[in-house]
Short mmCIF file of C-alpha atoms in Angstrom, two decimals:
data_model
loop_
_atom_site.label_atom_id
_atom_site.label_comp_id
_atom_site.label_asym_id
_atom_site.label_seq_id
_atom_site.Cartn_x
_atom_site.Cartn_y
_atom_site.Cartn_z
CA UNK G 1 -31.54 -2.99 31.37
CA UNK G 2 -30.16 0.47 32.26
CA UNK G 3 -32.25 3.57 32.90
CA UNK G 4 -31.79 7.13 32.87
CA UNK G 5 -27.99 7.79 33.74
CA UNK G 6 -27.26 4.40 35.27
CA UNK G 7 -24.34 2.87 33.91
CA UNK G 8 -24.68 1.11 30.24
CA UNK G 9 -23.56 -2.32 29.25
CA UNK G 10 -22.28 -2.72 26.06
CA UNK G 11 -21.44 -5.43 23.20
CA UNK G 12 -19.25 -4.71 20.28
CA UNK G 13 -19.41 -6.69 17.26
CA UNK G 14 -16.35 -7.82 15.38
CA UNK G 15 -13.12 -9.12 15.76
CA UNK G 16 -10.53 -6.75 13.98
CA UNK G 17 -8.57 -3.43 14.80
CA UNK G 18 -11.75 -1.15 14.44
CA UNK G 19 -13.73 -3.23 16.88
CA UNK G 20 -10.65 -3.54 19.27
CA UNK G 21 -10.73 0.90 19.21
CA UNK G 22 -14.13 1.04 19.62
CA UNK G 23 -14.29 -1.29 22.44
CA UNK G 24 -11.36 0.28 24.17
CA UNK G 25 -12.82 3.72 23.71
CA UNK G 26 -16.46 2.25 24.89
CA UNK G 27 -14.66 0.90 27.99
CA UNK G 28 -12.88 4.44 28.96
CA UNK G 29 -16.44 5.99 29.02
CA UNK G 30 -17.42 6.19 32.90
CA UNK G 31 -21.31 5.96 31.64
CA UNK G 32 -19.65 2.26 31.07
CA UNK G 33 -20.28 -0.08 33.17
CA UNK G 34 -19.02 -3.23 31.59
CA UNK G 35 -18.26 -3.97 27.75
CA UNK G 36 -18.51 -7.44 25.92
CA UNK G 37 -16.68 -8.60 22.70
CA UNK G 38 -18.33 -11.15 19.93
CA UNK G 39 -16.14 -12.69 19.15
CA UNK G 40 -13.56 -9.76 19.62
CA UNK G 41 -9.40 -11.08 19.68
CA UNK G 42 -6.82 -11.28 22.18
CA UNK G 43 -6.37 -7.36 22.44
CA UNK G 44 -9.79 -6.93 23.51
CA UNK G 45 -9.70 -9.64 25.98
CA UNK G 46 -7.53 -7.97 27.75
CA UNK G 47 -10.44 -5.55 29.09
CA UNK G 48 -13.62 -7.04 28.19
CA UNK G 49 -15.31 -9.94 28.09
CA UNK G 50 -14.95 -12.11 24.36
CA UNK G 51 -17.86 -14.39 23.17
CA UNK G 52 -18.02 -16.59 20.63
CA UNK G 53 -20.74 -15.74 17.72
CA UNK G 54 -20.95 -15.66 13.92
CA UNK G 55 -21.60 -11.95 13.21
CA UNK G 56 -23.57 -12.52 10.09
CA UNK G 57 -26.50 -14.52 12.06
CA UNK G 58 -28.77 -11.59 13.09
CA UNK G 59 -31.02 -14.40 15.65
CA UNK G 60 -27.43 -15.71 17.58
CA UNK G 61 -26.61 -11.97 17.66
CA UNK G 62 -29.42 -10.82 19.29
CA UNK G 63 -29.81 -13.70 21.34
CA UNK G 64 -26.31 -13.23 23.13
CA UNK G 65 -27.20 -9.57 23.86
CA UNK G 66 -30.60 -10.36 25.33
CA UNK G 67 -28.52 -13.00 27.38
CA UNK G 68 -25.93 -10.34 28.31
CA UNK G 69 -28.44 -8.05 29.58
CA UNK G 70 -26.98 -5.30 27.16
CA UNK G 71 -28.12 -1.78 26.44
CA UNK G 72 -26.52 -0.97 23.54
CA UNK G 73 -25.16 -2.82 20.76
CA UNK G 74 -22.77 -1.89 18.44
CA UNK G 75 -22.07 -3.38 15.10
CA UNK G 76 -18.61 -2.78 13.21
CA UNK G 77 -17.85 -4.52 9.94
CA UNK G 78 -19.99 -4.01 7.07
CA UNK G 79 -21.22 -7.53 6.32
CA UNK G 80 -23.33 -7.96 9.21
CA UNK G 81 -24.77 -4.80 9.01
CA UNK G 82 -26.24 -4.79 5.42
CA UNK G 83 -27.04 -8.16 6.25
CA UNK G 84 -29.33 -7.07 8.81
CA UNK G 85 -28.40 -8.21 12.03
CA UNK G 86 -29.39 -4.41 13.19
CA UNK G 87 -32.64 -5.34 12.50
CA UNK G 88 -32.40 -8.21 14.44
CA UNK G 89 -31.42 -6.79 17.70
CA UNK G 90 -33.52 -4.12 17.53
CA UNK G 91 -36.56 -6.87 17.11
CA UNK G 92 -35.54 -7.79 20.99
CA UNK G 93 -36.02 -4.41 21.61
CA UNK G 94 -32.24 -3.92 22.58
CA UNK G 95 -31.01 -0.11 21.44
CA UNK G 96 -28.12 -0.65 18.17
CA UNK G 97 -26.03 1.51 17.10
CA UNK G 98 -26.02 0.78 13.40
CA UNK G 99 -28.24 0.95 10.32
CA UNK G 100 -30.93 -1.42 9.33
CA UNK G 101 -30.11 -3.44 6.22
CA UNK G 102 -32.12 -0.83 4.12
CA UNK G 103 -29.92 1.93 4.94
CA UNK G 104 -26.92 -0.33 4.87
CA UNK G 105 -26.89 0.00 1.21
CA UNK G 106 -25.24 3.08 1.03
CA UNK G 107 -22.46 0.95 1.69
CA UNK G 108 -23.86 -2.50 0.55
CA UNK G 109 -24.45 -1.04 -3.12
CA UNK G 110 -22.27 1.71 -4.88
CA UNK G 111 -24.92 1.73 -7.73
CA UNK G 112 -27.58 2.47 -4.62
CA UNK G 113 -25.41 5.42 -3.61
CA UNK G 114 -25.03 7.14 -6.63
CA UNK G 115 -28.82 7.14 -7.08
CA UNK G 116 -29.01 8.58 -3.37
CA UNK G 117 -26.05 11.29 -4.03
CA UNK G 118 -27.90 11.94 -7.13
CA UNK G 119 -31.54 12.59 -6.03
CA UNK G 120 -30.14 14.34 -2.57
CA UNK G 121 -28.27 16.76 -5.15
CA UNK G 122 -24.44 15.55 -3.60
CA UNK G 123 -21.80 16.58 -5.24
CA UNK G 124 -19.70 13.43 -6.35
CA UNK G 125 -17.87 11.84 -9.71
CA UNK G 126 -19.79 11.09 -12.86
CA UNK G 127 -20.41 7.35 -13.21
CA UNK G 128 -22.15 4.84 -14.93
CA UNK G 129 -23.47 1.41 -13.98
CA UNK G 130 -22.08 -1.62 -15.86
CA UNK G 131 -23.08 -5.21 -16.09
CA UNK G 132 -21.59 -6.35 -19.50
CA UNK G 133 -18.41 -5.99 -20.96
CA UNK G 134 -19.01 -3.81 -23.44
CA UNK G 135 -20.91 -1.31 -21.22
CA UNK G 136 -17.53 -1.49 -18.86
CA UNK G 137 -15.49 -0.50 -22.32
CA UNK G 138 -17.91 2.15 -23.34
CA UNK G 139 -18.06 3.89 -19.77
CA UNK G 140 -14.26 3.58 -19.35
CA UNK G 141 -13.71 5.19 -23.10
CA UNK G 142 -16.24 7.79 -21.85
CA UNK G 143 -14.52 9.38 -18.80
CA UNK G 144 -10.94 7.82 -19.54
CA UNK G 145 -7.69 7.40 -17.97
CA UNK G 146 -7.48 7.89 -14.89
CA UNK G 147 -10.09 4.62 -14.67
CA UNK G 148 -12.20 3.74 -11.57
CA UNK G 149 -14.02 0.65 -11.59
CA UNK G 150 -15.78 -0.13 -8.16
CA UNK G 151 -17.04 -3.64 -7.43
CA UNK G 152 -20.94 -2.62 -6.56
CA UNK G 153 -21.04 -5.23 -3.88
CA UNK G 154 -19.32 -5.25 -0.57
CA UNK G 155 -15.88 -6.02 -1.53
CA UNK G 156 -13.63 -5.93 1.82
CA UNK G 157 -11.84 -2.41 1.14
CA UNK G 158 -10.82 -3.97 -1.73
CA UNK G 159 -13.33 -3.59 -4.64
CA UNK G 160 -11.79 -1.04 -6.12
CA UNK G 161 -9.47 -0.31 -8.78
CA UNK G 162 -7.30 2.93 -10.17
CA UNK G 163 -5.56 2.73 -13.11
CA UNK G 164 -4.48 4.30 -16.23
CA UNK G 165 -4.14 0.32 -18.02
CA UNK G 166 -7.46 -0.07 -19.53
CA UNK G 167 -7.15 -4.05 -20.02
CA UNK G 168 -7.35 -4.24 -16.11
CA UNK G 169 -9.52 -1.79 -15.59
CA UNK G 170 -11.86 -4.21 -18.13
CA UNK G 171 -10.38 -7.11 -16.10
CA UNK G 172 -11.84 -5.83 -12.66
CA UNK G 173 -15.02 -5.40 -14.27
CA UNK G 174 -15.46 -8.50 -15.96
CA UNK G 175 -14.54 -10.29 -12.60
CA UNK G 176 -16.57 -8.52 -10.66
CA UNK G 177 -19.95 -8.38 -12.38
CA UNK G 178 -21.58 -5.55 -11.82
CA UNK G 179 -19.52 -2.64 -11.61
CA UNK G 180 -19.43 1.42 -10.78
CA UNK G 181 -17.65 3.06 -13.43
CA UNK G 182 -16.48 6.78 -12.44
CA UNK G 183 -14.25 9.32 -13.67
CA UNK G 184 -11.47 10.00 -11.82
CA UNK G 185 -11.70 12.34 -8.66
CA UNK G 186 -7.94 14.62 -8.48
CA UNK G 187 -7.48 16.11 -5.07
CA UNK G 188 -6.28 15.03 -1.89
CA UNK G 189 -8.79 12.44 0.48
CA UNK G 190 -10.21 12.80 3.83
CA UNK G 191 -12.33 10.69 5.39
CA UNK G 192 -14.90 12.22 7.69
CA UNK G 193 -17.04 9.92 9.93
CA UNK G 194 -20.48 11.76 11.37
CA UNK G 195 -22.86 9.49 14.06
CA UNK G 196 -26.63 10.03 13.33
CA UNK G 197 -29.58 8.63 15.02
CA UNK G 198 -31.01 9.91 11.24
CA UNK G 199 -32.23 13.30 12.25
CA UNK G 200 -29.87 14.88 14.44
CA UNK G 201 -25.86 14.33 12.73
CA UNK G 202 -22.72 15.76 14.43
CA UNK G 203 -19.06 15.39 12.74
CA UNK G 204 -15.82 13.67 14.31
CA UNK G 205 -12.46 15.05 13.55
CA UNK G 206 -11.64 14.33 9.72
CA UNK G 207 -8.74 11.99 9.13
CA UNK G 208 -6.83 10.82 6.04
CA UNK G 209 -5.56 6.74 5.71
CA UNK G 210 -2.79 5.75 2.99
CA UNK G 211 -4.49 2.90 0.83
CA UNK G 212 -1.65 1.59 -0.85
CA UNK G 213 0.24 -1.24 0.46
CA UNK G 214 3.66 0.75 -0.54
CA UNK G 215 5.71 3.96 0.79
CA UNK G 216 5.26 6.65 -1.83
CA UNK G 217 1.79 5.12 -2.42
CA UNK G 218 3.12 2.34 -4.58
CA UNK G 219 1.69 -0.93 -4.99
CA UNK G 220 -1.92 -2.24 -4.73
CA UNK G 221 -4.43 -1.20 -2.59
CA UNK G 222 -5.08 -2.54 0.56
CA UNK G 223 -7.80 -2.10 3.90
CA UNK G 224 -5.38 0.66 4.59
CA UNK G 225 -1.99 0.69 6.05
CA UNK G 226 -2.17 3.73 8.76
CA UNK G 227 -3.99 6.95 8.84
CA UNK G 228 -3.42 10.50 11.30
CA UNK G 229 -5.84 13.31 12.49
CA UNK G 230 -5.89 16.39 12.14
CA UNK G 231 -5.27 17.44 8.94
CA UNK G 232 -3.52 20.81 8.79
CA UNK G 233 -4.19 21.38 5.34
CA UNK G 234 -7.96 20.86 5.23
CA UNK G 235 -9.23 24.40 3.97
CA UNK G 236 -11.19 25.89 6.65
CA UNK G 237 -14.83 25.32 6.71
CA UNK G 238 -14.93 22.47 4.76
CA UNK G 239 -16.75 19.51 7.65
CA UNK G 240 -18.92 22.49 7.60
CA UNK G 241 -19.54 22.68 4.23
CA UNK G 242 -19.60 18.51 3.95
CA UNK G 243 -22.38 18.58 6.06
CA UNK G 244 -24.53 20.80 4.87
CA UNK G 245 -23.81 19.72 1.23
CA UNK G 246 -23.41 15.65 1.99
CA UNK G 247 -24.87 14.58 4.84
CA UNK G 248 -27.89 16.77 5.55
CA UNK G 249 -29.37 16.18 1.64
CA UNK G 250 -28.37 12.34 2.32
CA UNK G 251 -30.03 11.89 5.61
CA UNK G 252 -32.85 13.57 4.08
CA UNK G 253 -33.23 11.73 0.72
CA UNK G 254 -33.16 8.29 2.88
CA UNK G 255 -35.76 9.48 5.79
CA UNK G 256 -37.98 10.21 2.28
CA UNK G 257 -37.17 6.77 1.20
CA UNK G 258 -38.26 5.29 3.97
CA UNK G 259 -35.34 3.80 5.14
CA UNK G 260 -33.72 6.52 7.93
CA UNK G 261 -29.75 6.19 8.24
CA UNK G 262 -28.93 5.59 11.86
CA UNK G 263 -25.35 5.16 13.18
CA UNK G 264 -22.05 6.32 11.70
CA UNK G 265 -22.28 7.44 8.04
CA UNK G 266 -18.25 7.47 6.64
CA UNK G 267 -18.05 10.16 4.23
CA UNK G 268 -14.96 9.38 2.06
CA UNK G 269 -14.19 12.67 -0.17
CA UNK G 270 -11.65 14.06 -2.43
CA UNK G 271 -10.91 17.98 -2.26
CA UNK G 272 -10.99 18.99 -6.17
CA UNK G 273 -10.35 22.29 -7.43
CA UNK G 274 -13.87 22.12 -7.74
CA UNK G 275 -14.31 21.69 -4.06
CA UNK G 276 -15.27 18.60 -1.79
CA UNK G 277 -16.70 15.45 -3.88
CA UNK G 278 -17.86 12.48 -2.11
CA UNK G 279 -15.78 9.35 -3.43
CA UNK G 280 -18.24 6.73 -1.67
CA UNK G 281 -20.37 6.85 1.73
CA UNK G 282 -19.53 3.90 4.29
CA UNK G 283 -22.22 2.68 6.66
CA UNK G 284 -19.84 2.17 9.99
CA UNK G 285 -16.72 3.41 11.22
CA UNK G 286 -13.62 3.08 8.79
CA UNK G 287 -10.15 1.33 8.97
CA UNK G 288 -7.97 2.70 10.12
CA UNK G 289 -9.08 5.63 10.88
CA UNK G 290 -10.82 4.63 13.50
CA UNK G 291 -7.96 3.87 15.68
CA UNK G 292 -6.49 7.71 15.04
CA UNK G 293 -9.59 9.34 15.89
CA UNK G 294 -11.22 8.06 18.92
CA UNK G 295 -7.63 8.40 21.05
CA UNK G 296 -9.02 12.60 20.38
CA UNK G 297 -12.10 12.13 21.44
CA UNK G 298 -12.73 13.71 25.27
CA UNK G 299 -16.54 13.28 25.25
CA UNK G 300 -17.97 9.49 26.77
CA UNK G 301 -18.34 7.25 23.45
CA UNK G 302 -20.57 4.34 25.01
CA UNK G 303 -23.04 7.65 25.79
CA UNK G 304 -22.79 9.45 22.65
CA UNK G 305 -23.57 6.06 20.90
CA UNK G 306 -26.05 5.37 22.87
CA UNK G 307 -28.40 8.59 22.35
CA UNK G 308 -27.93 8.20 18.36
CA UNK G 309 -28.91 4.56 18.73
CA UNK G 310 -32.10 5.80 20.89
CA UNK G 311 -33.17 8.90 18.84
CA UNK G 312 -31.92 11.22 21.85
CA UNK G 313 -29.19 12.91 19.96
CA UNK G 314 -29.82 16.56 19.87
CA UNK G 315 -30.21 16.17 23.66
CA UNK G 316 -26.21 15.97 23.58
CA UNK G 317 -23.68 18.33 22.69
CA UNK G 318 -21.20 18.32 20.06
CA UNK G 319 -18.23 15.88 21.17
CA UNK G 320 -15.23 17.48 22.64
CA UNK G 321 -11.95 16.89 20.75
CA UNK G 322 -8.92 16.99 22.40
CA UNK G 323 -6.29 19.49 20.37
CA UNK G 324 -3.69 16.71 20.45
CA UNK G 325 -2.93 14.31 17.16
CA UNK G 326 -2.83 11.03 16.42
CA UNK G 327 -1.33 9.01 14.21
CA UNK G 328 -1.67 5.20 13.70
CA UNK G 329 0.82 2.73 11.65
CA UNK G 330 -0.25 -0.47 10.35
CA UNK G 331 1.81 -3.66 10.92
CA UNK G 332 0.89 -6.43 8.20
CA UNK G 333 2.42 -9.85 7.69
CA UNK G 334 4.50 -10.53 4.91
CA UNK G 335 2.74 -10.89 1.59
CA UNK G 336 -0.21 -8.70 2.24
CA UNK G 337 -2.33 -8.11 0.70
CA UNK G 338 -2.35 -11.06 -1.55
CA UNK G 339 -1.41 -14.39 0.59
CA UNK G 340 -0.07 -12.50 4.01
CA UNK G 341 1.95 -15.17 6.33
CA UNK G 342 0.00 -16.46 9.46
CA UNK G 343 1.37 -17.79 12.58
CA UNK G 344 4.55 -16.00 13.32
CA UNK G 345 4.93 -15.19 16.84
CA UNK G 346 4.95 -12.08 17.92
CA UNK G 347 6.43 -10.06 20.89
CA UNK G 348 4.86 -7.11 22.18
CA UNK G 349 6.65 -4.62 24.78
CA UNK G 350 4.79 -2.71 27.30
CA UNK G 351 3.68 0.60 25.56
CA UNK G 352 4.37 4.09 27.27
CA UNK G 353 1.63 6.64 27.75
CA UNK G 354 0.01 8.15 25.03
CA UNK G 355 0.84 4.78 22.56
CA UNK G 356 -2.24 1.67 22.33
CA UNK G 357 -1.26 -1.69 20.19
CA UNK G 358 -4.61 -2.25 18.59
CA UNK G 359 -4.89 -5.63 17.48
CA UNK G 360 -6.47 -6.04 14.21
CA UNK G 361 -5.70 -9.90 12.64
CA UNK G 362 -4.30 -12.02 15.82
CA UNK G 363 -5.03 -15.36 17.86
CA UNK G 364 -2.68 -17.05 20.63
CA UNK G 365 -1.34 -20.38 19.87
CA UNK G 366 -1.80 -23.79 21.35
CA UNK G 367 0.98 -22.84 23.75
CA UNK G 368 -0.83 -19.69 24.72
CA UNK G 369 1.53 -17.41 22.48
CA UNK G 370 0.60 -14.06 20.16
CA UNK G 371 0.47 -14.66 16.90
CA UNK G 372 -0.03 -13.46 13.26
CA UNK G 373 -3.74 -14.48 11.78
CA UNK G 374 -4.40 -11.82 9.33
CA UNK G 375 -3.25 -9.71 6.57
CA UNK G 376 -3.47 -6.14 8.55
CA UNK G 377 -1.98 -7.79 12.09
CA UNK G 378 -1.41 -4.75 14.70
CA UNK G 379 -2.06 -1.15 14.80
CA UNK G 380 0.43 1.14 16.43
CA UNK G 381 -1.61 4.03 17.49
CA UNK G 382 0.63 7.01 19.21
CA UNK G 383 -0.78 10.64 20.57
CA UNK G 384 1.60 14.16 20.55
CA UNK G 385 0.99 17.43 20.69
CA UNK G 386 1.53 17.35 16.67
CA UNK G 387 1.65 15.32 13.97
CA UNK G 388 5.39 15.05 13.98
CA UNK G 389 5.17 14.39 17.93
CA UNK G 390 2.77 11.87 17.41
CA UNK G 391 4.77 9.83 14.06
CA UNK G 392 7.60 9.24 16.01
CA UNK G 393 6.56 7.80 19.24
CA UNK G 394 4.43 5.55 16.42
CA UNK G 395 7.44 4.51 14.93
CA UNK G 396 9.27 4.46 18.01
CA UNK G 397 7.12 1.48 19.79
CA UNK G 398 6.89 -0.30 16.61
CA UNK G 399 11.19 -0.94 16.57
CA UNK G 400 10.36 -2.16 19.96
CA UNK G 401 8.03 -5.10 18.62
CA UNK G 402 9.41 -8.19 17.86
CA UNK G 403 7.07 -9.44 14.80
CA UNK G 404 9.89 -11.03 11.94
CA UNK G 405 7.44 -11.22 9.66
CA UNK G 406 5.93 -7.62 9.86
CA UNK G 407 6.12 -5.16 7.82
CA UNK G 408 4.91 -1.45 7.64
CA UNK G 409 5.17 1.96 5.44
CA UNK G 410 7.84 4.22 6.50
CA UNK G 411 5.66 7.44 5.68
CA UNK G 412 2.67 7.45 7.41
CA UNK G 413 1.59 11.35 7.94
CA UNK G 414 5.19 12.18 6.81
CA UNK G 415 6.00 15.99 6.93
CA UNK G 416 6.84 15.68 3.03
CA UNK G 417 3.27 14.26 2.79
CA UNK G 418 1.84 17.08 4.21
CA UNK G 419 4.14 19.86 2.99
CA UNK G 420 2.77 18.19 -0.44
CA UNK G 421 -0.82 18.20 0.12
CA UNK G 422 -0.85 21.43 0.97
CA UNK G 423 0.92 23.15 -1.60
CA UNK G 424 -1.22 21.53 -4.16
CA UNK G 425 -4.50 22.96 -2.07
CA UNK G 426 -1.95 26.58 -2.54
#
């Protein structure tokens, strides 16, 4: 294990895009010595090391980091966090950077989250719990069209419904159980992710992702089909005022229940005429935002995560930001996000400075080839010195790749996006 300011060593769990940017960021840190992959994908095997593990089994998880002589862990998708395999490694006494199962409800549980926002005095929507279909119809008749019906259960991104037909709205609820009922949030989103060891919290740039699967935000939602940061139109002061109004009262109300949130609390929020309103807390880094912010970030990652995983936070700085922006474009196979096509071979060109081809759903062949093996596939992450800059060496690389089955929205971070956003903030 690594001591004072010797070089860490550092396993990332998770196989998709997010885990691919965090490892690649985790590997640029020079307080890095080595970083390891379970079960990671063929982009991160081209820098790290890949192992084979089921993410969900806390014991195998912690059992290949004590192996790997690791000092930090770091845990990406949901489902493995809020089914405790935090816990787990920190049993072997191995520093993680991610909640305990307890805390992972904020993410595991919208009903949870509401009673957290609520006692912890957070501004969010209205809502109601439903089980039954007839407390789904009252609570939609209460707030009304607009209608948001959230599956309370982790859900893959995809729990969640927004529409103005109340027959699906009753249909969502009826197939999913038990359900958040809201009323609707109107304003523009931002996601904002802040790292916490549970005391200390700082903020990382805020970034906004475009959920639906169509340009013009048509169609149905998806995991999210590209994102950019930084938003010009965010009204100054407002990640100040998020965390002092969100995330302070929320770290405090779970530190009072006994279960302290430690790691990287996603703060997704809709700027109302009202002001910010949190839409739902995340319990790990987001998709795809992810991939937009970290290309930003100047200060070491593997260090920063490292003192919020060991309580030594407030010993650090806040993280320098470079002033550049990113913007990332999904590529998704054909059919996403219903029954996306798997196995067409793809061709990737070598990508100039400043672009990264994060790979989020791929595998190589028996013959050793790239290959489609998801619904979200690749990631096209480009830096600029703006927005614009940034959007078109995106788009740019992505005409280079040769994926016949891909597809992706033409608008990501368009300058008619943002021209629109922030006319409506006026």
């Amino acid at each position: 294990m690594s001591s004072g300011s010797d070089p860490i060593t550092v396993l990332v769990v998770g196989s998709g895009g997010r885990e691919h940017a965090l490892a690649l960021a985790i590997d640029q840190d020079p307080a890095v010595a080595a970083v390891h992959v379970a079960p990671g994908n063929p982009g991160t095997a081209s820098f790290a090391t890949n192992h084979r593990v089921d993410i969900l089994d806390g014991t195998a998880v912690a059992a290949l980091a004590a192996e790997l002589g690791v000092d930090l862990v770091v845990i990406g998708p949901e489902a493995p966090l809020v089914a405790g395999v935090a816990d787990a490694v920190r049993g072997r006494g191995i520093a993680c950077f991610g909640p305990s199962a307890a805390a992972a409800r904020l993410e595991g549980s919208k009903a949870f989250a509401k009673r957290v926002m609520a006692d912890a005095g957070v501004p969010t929507a209205r809502s109601r719990v439903a089980t039954a279909p007839a407390q789904a119809a009252a609570a939609l008749d209460e707030f009304g069209a607009p209608y948001v019906v959230k599956a309370d259960g982790l859900a893959a991104g995809k729990g969640v419904v927004v529409t103005d037909d109340r027959r699906t709205a009753l249909d969502h609820a009826a197939e999913c159980g038990r359900v958040v009922i809201e009323e609707y949030l109107d304003g523009p989103e931002a996601s904002l992710f802040v790292i916490t060891d549970g005391t200390t919290a700082v903020p990382l740039p805020p970034a906004q992702d475009f959920k639906r699967v169509g340009d013009g935000d048509e169609g149905p939602n998806t995991g999210g089909m590209g994102s950019y940061t930084p938003l010009p139109w965010l009204p100054a002061g407002t990640v100040e005022q998020v965390m002092a109004e969100v995330v302070e009262p929320t770290l405090a109300r779970m530190r009072t229940l006994g279960t302290p949130f430690a790691g990287l609390l996603y703060v997704g929020l809709a700027l109302t005429e009202a002001g910010p309103r949190v839409v739902e807390f995340n319990a790990r880094f987001g998709d795809p935002e992810t991939e937009a912010i970290l290309p930003r970030l100047r200060t070491g990652l593997g260090a920063l995560l490292h003192a919020a995983a060991t309580g030594a936070l407030a010993d650090r700085g806040a993280p320098e930001v470079s002033a550049e922006a990113c913007v990332g474009v999904v590529l998704a196979a054909r059919g996403y996000p219903g029954s996306p096509v798997k196995g067409c071979v793809i061709g990737l060109p070598p990508a100039p400075d400043g672009v990264h081809v994060i790979h989020a759903g791929t595998a190589l062949d028996d013959r050793g080839r790239l290959v489609s093996a998801g619904g979200r596939v690749l990631v096209v992450v480009a830096t600029g010195a703006d927005i614009a800059d940034a959007r078109e060496r995106a788009y740019a690389h992505i005409a280079r790749i040769d994926f016949t089955d891909g597809f992706a929205r033409s608008d990501i971070a368009s300058q008619a996006r943002l021209d629109a956003i922030a006319a409506r903030l006026g």
